[in-house]
CSV table of C-alpha atoms in Angstrom, one decimal:
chain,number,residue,atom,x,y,z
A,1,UNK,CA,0.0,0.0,0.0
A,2,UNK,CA,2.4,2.4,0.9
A,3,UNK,CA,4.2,2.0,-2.7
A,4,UNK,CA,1.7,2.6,-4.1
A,5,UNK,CA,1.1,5.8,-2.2
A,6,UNK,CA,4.4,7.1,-3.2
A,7,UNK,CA,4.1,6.0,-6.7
A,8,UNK,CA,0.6,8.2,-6.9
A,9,UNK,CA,2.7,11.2,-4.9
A,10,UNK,CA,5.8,10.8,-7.1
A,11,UNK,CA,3.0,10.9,-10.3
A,12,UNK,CA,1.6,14.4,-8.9
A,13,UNK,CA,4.6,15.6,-8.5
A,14,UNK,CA,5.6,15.0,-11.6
A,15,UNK,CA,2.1,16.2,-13.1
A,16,UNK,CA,2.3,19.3,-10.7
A,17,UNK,CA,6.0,20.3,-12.0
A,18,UNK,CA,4.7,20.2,-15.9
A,19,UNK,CA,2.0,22.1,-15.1
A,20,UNK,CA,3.8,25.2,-13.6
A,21,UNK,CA,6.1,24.9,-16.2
A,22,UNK,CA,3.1,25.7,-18.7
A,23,UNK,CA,1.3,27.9,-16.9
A,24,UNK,CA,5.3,30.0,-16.7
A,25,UNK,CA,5.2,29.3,-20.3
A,26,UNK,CA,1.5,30.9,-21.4
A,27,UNK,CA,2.0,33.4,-18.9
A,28,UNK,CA,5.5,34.8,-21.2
A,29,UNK,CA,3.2,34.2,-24.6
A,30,UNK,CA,0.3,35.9,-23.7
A,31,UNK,CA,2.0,38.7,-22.1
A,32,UNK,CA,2.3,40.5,-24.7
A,33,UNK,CA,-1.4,40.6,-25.5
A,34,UNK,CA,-1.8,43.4,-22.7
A,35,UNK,CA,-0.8,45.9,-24.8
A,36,UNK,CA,-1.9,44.8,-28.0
A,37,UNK,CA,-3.3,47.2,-30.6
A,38,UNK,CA,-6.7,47.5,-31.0
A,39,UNK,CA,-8.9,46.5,-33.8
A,40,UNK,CA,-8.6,48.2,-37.2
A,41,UNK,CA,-11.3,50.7,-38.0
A,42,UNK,CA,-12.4,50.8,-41.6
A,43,UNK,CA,-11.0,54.0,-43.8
A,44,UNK,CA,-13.8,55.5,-46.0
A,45,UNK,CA,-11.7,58.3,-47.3
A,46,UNK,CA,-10.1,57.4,-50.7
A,47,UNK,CA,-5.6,56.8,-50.4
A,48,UNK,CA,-4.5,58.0,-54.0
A,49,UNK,CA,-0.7,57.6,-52.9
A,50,UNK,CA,-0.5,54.0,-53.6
A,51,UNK,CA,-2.2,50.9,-55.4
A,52,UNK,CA,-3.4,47.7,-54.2
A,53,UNK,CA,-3.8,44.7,-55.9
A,54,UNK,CA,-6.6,41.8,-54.1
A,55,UNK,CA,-6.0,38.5,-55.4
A,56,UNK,CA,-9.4,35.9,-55.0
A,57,UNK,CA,-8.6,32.4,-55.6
A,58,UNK,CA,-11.3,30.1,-56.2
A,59,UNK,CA,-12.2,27.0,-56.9
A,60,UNK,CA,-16.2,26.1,-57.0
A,61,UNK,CA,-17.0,29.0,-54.8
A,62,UNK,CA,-20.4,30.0,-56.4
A,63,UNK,CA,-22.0,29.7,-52.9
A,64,UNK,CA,-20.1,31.8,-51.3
A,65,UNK,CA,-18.1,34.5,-53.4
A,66,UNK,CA,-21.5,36.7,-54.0
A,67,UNK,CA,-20.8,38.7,-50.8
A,68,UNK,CA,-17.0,38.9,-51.1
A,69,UNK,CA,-17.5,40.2,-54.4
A,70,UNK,CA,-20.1,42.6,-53.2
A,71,UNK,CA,-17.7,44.0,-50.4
A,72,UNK,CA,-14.3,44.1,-53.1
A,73,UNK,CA,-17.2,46.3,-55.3
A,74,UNK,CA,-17.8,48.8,-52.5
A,75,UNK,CA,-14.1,49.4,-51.8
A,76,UNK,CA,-12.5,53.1,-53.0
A,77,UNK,CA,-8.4,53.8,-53.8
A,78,UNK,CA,-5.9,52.6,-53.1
A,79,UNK,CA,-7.6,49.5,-54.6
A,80,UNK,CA,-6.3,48.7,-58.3
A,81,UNK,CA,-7.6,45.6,-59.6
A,82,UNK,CA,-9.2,42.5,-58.4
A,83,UNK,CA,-7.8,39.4,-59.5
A,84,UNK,CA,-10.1,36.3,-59.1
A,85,UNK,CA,-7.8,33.4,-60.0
A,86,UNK,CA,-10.3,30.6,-60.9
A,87,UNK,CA,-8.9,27.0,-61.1
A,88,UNK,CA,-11.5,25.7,-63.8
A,89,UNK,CA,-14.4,25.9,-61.4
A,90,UNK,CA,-17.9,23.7,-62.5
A,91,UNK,CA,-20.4,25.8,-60.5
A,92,UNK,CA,-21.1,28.8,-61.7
A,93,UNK,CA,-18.4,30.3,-59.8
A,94,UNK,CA,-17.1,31.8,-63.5
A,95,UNK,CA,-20.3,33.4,-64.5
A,96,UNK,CA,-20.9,34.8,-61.1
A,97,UNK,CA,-17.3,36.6,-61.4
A,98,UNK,CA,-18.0,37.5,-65.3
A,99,UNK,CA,-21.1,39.2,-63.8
A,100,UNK,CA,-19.6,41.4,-61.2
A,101,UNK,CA,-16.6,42.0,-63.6
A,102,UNK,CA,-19.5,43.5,-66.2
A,103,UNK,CA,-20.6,45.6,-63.5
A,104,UNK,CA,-17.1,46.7,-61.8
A,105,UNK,CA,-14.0,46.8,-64.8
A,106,UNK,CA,-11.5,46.5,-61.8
A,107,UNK,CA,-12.6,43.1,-61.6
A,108,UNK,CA,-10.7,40.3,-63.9
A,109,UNK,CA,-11.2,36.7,-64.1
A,110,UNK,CA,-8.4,34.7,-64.3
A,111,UNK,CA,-8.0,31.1,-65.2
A,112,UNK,CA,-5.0,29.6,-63.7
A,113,UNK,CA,-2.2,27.2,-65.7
A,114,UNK,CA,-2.8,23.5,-64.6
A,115,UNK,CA,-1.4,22.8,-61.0
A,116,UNK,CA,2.1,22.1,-61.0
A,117,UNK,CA,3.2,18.9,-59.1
A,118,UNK,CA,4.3,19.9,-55.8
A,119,UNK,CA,2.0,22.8,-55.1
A,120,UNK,CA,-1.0,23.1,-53.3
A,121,UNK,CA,-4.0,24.4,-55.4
A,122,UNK,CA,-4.8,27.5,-53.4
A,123,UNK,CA,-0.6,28.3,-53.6
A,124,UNK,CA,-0.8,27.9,-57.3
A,125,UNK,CA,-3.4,30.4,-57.9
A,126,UNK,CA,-1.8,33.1,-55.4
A,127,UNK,CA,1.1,32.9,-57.5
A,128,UNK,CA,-0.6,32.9,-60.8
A,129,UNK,CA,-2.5,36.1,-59.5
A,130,UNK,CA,1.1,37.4,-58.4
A,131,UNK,CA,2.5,37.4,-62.0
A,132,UNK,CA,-0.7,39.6,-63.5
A,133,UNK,CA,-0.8,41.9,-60.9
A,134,UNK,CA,0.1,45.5,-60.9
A,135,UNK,CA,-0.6,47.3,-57.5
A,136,UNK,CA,2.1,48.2,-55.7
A,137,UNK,CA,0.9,46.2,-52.4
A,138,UNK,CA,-0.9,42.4,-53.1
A,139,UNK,CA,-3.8,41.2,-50.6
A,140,UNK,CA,-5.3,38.4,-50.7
A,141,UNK,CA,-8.9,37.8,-50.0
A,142,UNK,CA,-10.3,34.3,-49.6
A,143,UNK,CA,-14.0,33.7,-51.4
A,144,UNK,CA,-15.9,32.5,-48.0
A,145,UNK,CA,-14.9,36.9,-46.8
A,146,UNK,CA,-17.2,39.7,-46.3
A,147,UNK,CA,-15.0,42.4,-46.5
A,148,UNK,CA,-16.0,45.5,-45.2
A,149,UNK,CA,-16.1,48.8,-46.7
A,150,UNK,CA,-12.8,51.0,-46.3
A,151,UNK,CA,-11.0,47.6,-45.6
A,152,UNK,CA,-8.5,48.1,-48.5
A,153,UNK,CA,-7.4,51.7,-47.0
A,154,UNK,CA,-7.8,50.2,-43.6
A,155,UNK,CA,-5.4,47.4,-43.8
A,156,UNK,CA,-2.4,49.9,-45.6
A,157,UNK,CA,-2.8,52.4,-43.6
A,158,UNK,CA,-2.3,49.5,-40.5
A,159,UNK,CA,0.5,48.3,-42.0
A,160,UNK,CA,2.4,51.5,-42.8
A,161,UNK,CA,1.7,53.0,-39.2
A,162,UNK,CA,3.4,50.2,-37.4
A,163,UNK,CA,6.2,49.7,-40.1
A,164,UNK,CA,4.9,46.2,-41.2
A,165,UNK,CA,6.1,44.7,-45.0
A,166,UNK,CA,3.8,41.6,-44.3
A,167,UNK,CA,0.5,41.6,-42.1
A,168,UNK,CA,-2.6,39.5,-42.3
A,169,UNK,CA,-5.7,40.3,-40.2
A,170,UNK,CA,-7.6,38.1,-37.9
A,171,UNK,CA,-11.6,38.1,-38.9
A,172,UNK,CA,-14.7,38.1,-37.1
A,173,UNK,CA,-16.7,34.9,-37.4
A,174,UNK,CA,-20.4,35.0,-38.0
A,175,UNK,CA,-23.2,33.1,-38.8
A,176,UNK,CA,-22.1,29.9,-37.1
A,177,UNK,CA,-24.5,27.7,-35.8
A,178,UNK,CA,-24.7,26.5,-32.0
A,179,UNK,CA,-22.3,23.6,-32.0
A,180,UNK,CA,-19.9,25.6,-33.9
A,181,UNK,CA,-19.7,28.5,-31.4
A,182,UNK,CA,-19.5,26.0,-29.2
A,183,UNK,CA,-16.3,23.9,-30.6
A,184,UNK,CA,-14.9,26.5,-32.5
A,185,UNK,CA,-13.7,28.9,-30.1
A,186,UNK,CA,-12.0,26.2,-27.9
A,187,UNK,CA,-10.0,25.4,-31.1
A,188,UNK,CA,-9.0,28.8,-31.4
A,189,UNK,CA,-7.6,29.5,-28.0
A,190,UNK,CA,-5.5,26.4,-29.0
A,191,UNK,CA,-3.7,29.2,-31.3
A,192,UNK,CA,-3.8,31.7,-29.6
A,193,UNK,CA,-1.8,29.5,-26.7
A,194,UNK,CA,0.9,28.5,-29.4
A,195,UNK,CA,1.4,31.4,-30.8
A,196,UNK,CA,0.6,34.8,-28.7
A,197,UNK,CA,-2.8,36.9,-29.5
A,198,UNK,CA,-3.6,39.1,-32.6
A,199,UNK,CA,-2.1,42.7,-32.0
A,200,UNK,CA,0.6,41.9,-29.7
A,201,UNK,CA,4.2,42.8,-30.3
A,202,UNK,CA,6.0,40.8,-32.8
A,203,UNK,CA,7.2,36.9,-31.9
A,204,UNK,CA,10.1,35.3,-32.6
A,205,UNK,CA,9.9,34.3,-36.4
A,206,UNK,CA,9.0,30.6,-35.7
A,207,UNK,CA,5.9,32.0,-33.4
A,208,UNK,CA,4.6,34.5,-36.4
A,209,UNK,CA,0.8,33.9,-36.8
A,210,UNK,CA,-1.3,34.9,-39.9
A,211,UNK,CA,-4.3,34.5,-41.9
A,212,UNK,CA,-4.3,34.1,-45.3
A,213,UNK,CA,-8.1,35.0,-45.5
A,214,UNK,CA,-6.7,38.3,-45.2
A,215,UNK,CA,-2.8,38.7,-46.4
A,216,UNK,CA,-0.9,41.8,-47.8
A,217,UNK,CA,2.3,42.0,-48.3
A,218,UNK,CA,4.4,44.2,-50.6
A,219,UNK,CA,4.2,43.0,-53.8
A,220,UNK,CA,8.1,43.6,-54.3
A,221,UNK,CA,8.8,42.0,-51.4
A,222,UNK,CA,7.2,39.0,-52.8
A,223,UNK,CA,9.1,39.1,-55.8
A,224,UNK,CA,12.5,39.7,-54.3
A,225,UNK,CA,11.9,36.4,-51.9
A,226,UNK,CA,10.2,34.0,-54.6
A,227,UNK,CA,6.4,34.9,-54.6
A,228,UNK,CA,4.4,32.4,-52.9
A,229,UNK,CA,6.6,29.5,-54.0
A,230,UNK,CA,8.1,29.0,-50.4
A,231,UNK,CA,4.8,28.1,-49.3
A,232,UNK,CA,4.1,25.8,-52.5
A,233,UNK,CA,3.8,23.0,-50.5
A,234,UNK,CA,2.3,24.5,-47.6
A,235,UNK,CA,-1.4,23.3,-46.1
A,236,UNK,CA,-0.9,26.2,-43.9
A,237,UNK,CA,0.5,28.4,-46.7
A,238,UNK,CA,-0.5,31.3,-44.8
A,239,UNK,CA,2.0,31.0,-41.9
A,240,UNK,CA,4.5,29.4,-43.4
A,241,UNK,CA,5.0,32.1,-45.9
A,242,UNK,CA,4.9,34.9,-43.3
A,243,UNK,CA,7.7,32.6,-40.9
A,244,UNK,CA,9.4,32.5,-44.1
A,245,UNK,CA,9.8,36.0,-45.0
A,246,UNK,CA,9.7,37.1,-41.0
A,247,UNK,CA,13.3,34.7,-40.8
A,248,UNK,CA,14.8,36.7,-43.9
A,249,UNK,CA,14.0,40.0,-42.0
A,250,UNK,CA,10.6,41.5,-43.2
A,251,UNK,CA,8.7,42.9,-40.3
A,252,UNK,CA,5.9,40.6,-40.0
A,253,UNK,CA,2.2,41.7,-38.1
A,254,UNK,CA,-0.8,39.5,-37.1
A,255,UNK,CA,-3.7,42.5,-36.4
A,256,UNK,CA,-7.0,42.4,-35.1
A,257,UNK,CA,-9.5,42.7,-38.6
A,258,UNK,CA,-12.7,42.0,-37.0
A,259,UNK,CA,-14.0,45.0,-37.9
A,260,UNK,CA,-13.0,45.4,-41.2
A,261,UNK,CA,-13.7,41.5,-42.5
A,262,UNK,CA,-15.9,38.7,-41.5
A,263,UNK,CA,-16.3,35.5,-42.4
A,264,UNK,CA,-18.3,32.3,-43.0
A,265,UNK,CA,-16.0,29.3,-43.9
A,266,UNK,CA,-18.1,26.3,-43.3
A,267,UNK,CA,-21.3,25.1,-43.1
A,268,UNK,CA,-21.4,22.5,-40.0
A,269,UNK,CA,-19.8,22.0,-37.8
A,270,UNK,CA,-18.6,18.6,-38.6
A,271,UNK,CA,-16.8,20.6,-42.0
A,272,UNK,CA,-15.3,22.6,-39.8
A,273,UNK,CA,-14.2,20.2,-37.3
A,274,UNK,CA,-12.4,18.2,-40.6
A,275,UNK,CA,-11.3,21.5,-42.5
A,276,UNK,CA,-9.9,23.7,-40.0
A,277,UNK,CA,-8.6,21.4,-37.9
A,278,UNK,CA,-6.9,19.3,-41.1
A,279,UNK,CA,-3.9,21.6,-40.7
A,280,UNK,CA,-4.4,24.2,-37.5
A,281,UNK,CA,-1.5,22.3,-36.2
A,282,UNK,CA,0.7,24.8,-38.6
A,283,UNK,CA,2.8,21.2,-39.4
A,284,UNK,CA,4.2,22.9,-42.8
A,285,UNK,CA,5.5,25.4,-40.4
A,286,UNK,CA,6.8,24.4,-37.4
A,287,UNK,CA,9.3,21.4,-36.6
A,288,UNK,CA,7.7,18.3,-35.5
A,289,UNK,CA,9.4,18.4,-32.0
A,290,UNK,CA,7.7,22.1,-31.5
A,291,UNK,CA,4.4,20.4,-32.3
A,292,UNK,CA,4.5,18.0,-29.8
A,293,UNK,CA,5.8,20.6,-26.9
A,294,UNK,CA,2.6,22.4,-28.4
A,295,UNK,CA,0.2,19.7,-28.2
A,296,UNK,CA,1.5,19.4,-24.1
A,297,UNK,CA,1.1,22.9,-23.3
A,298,UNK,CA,-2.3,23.0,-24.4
A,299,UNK,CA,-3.5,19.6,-22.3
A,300,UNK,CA,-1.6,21.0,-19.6
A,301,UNK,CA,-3.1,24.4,-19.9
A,302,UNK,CA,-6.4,24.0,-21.9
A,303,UNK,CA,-7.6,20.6,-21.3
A,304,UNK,CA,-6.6,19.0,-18.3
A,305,UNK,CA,-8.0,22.2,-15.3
A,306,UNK,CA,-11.1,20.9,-15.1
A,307,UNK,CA,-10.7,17.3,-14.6
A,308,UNK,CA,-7.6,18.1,-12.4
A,309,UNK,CA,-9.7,20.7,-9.9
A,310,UNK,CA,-12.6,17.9,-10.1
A,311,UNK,CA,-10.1,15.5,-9.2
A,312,UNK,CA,-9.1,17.5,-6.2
A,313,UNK,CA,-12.3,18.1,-4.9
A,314,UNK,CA,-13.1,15.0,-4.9
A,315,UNK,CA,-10.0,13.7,-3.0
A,316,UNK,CA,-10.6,16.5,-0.2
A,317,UNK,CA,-14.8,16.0,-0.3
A,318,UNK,CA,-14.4,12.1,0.2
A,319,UNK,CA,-11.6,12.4,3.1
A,320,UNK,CA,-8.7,10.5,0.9
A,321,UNK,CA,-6.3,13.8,1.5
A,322,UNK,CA,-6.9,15.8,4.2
A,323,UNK,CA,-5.3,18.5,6.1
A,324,UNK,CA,-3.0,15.9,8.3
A,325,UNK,CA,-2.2,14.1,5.0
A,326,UNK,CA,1.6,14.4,3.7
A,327,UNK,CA,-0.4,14.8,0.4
A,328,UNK,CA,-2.3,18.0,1.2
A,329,UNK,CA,0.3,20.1,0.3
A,330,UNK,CA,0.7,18.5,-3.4
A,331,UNK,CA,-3.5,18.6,-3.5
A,332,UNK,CA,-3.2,22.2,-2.6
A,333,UNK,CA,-0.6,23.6,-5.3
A,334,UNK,CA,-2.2,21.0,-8.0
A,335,UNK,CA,-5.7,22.8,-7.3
A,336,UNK,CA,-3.5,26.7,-7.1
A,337,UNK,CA,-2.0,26.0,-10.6
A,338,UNK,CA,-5.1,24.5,-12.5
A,339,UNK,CA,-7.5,27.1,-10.9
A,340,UNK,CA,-4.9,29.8,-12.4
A,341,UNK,CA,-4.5,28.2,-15.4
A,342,UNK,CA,-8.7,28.2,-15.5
A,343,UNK,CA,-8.5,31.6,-14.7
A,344,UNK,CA,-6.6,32.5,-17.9
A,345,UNK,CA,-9.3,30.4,-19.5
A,346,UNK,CA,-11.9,32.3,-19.1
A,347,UNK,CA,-10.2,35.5,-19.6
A,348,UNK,CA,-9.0,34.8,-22.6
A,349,UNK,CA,-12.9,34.1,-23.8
A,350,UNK,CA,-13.6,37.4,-22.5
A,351,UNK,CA,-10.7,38.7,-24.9
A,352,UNK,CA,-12.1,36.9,-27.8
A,353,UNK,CA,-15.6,37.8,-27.6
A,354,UNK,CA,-15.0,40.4,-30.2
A,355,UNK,CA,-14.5,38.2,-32.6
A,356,UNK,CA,-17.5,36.4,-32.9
A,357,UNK,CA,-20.8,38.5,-34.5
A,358,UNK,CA,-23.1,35.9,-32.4
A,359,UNK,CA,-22.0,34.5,-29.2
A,360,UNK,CA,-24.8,33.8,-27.1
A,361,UNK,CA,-24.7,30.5,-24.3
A,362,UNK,CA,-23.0,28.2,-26.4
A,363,UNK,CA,-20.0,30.4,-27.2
A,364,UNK,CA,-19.7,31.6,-23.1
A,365,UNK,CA,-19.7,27.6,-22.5
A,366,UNK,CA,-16.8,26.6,-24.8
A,367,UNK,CA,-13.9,26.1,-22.4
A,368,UNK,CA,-15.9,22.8,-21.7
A,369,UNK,CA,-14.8,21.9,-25.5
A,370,UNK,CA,-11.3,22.7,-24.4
A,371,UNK,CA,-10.8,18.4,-24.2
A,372,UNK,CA,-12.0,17.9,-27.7
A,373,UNK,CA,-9.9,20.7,-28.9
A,374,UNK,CA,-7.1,19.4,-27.5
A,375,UNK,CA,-7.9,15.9,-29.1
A,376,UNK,CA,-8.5,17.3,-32.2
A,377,UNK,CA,-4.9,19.2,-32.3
A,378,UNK,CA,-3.3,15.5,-31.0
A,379,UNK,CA,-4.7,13.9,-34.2
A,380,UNK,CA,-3.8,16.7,-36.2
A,381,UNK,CA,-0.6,16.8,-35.5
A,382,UNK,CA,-0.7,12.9,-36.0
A,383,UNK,CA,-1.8,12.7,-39.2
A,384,UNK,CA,-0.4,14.1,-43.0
A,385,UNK,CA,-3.1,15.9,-44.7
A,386,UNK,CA,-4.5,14.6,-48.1
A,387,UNK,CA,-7.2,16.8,-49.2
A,388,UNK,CA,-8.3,20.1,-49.6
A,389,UNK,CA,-11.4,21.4,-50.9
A,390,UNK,CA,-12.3,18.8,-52.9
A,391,UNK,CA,-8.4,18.1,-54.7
A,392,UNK,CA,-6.6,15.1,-53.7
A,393,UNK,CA,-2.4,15.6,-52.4
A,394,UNK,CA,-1.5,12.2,-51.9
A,395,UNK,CA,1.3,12.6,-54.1
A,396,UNK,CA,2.4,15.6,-52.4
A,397,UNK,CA,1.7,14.8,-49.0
A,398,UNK,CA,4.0,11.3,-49.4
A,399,UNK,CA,7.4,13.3,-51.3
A,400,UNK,CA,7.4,16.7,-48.8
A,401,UNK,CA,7.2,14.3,-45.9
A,402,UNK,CA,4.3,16.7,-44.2
C-alpha cells in the first residue's frame, strides 16, 4: 500500500512540476497581448498615394463568393484591380465573377495554368494572381470573406503605421450555428496558446501567426523572396510564408481585422471540425518536436484544469487527503495552478468575444470543449493531410514528408 502511495505522490509531482512549467510558459506568450493594438477601423476616405492589388482564388466557390465580391465592389483607392484566379471551377463560380466584372471593370477573371506537381492548389493560384498583378501592395482575400467597406485603405494604412512589409488580419466569425460557437472557439484558443494573441508585439519568427483569409504583403517584397513559392507545399500556406519572410527580416504583423472583415467558412460543424482542424496544427511550419511541446502545453493548460480541480475536490470532499495528509500540500498547489490556469481560460474568452458576430450561451460555455480541442490538435498533429477542398495531395503529402 504504501508503494503505491508514493508512486501516486511521485505521479503528482511530476504532473504538478509540468504544469507550472506551462502555466510559466503561457504566462511569457500571452503577455504581450496586454498591450496589444486594438482592432482596425475601416478607412472611408479614398488613399490616391499607392495601389493595391486583391487576389481571389477560387475554386467552385459559387455559394459563397457573391458577398466577397459585393464588399471588393464597395471598396475606394488605393484598390487597383481585383484578380479572381479561378482553377476551372464547374459551378457557376465563372459566371458569377463574369457578372460582377460587367458591372465593376477593376474586376478580372483569371483562369489559372494546370497545378504544378508539388504545389498546393490554393498556392498555385496566389502565384498565378502574383504574375498579373500591378498594385504596388498584393492582398489576398479568400471567397468565403465579407469584406467590409474601407477595408483596402484600412489594412495599408495599418500596415504603414506600425512599419509592417507583411500583415494579415484576424476576422470576425459569424453566422455559425450552435455547436460551432460551441467547438470552434475552444480550437482557437488552442492558437492563440501557441502562438501569442492578434495585435501583440511581434514573436520570434518561428511564433509569427497569420491569416491568409486576409494577407498583404508588398508585392516587391514578394518578388524579391520568390512569390508564394516558399509556401508551394504549404497546407498552412498562410504562416508558413509569413515565418518565411519574417526569418529573412521582413517585419511581419498578425492584427486584429474583426471589424474590417468577417467570415463564413463552413457550413457545419462537422466541415469545420475536418477543414480547420486538417492543418491548424501549422505542421508545414513548425518542426515536428515544437508540435509535440505544443500539443502538451495546451492539455496542460487548456484541457486538463477541469478534470484536475474535479479530481481534487473529490479527493478533499471524500476524506482521501486531508489537512493531516503528507499529500495535502501536493493537492493544494495542483488545485493553485489548474484554478490559475482556469482563470486564464476564461479571460482569454472574454478577450475573444469580439471576434464572434453571435456568441450567445453556447459560445460563453466553450472552455468545456477545451478536451476535444485538444484531441483534435493531437490527431492533427498525427496525421499528414490529403485533401483540400475537394483536390486530392496524396502525391504531395508522401514526397514533402508533411
Amino acid at each position: 500500500m504504501n508503494g503505491a502511495l508514493d508512486l501516486v505522490r511521485v505521479g503528482g509531482v511530476g504532473v504538478l512540476a509540468v504544469q507550472v512549467l506551462a502555466l510559466l510558459l503561457l504566462l511569457t506568450r500571452l503577455m504581450p497581448g496586454r498591450t496589444r493594438r486594438p482592432p482596425v477601423e475601416p478607412m472611408l476616405a479614398p488613399r490616391r498615394d499607392t495601389t493595391v492589388t486583391v487576389i481571389v482564388a477560387t475554386l467552385n466557390e459559387a455559394k459563397r463568393i457573391g458577398p466577397c465580391l459585393d464588399g471588393l465592389m464597395a471598396q475606394t483607392e488605393p484598390l487597383l484591380e481585383v484578380l479572381v484566379v479561378d482553377s476551372r471551377s464547374t459551378d457557376g463560380t465563372r459566371e458569377l465573377v463574369e457578372a460582377a466584372a460587367a458591372r465593376d471593370p477593376r474586376i478580372r477573371l483569371i483562369t489559372d495554368d494546370p497545378l504544378p506537381e508539388g504545389w498546393v492548389g490554393k498556392v498555385w493560384a496566389l502565384e498565378t494572381g502574383l504574375r498579373h498583378a500591378k498594385g504596388e501592395w498584393v492582398l489576398g482575400i479568400d471567397a468565403d470573406t465579407m469584406p467590409a467597406r474601407g477595408l483596402v485603405g484600412a489594412v495599408v494604412t495599418a500596415m504603414e503605421a506600425d512599419g509592417y512589409e507583411v500583415a494579415s488580419f484576424a476576422p470576425r466569425f459569424m453566422n455559425q450555428s450552435s455547436g460551432e460557437r460551441f467547438v470552434q472557439p475552444a480550437m482557437l484558443v488552442t492558437l492563440v496558446y501557441r502562438c501569442g494573441a492578434a495585435g501583440a508585439t511581434q514573436p520570434p519568427p518561428d511564433r509569427v501567426l497569420a491569416n491568409g483569409q486576409c494577407f498583404l504583403a508588398r508585392r516587391a517584397l514578394l518578388e524579391q523572396h520568390g512569390g508564394y513559392a516558399p509556401a508551394r507545399a504549404s497546407f498552412s500556406d498562410d504562416v508558413t510564408l509569413a515565418r518565411h519572410l519574417a526569418a529573412l527580416g521582413a517585419r511581419v504583423g498578425f492584427l486584429d481585422g474583426s471589424r474590417i472583415i468577417s467570415v463564413r467558412s463552413y457550413s457545419s460543424l462537422g466541415e469545420m471540425w475536418r477543414e480547420w482542424g486538417r492543418s491548424f496544427d501549422l505542421k508545414d511550419a513548425t518542426p515536428t518536436w515544437r508540435r509535440w511541446m505544443d500539443v502538451v502545453l495546451v492539455w496542460c493548460m487548456q484541457a486538463l484544469p477541469i478534470p484536475m480541480l474535479v479530481l481534487c475536490a473529490v479527493l478533499v470532499a471524500t476524506g482521501v487527503v486531508g489537512p493531516d495528509d503528507s499529500r495535502w500540500m501536493l493537492v493544494q498547489a495542483l488545485a493553485l495552478v489548474n484554478l490559475s490556469a482556469l482563470t486564464v481560460r476564461l479571460m482569454l474568452l472574454v478577450a475573444l468575444r469580439g471576434c464572434y458576430e453571435e456568441r450567445g450561451t453556447s459560445f460563453w460555455l466553450s472552455w468545456l470543449a477545451d478536451i476535444p480541442a485538444a484531441w483534435r490538435l493531437t490527431q492533427s498533429t498525427a496525421r499528414v493531410p490529403r485533401s483540400w477542398r475537394g483536390r486530392q495531395y496524396d502525391t504531395l503529402a508522401t514526397e514533402s514528408g508533411r
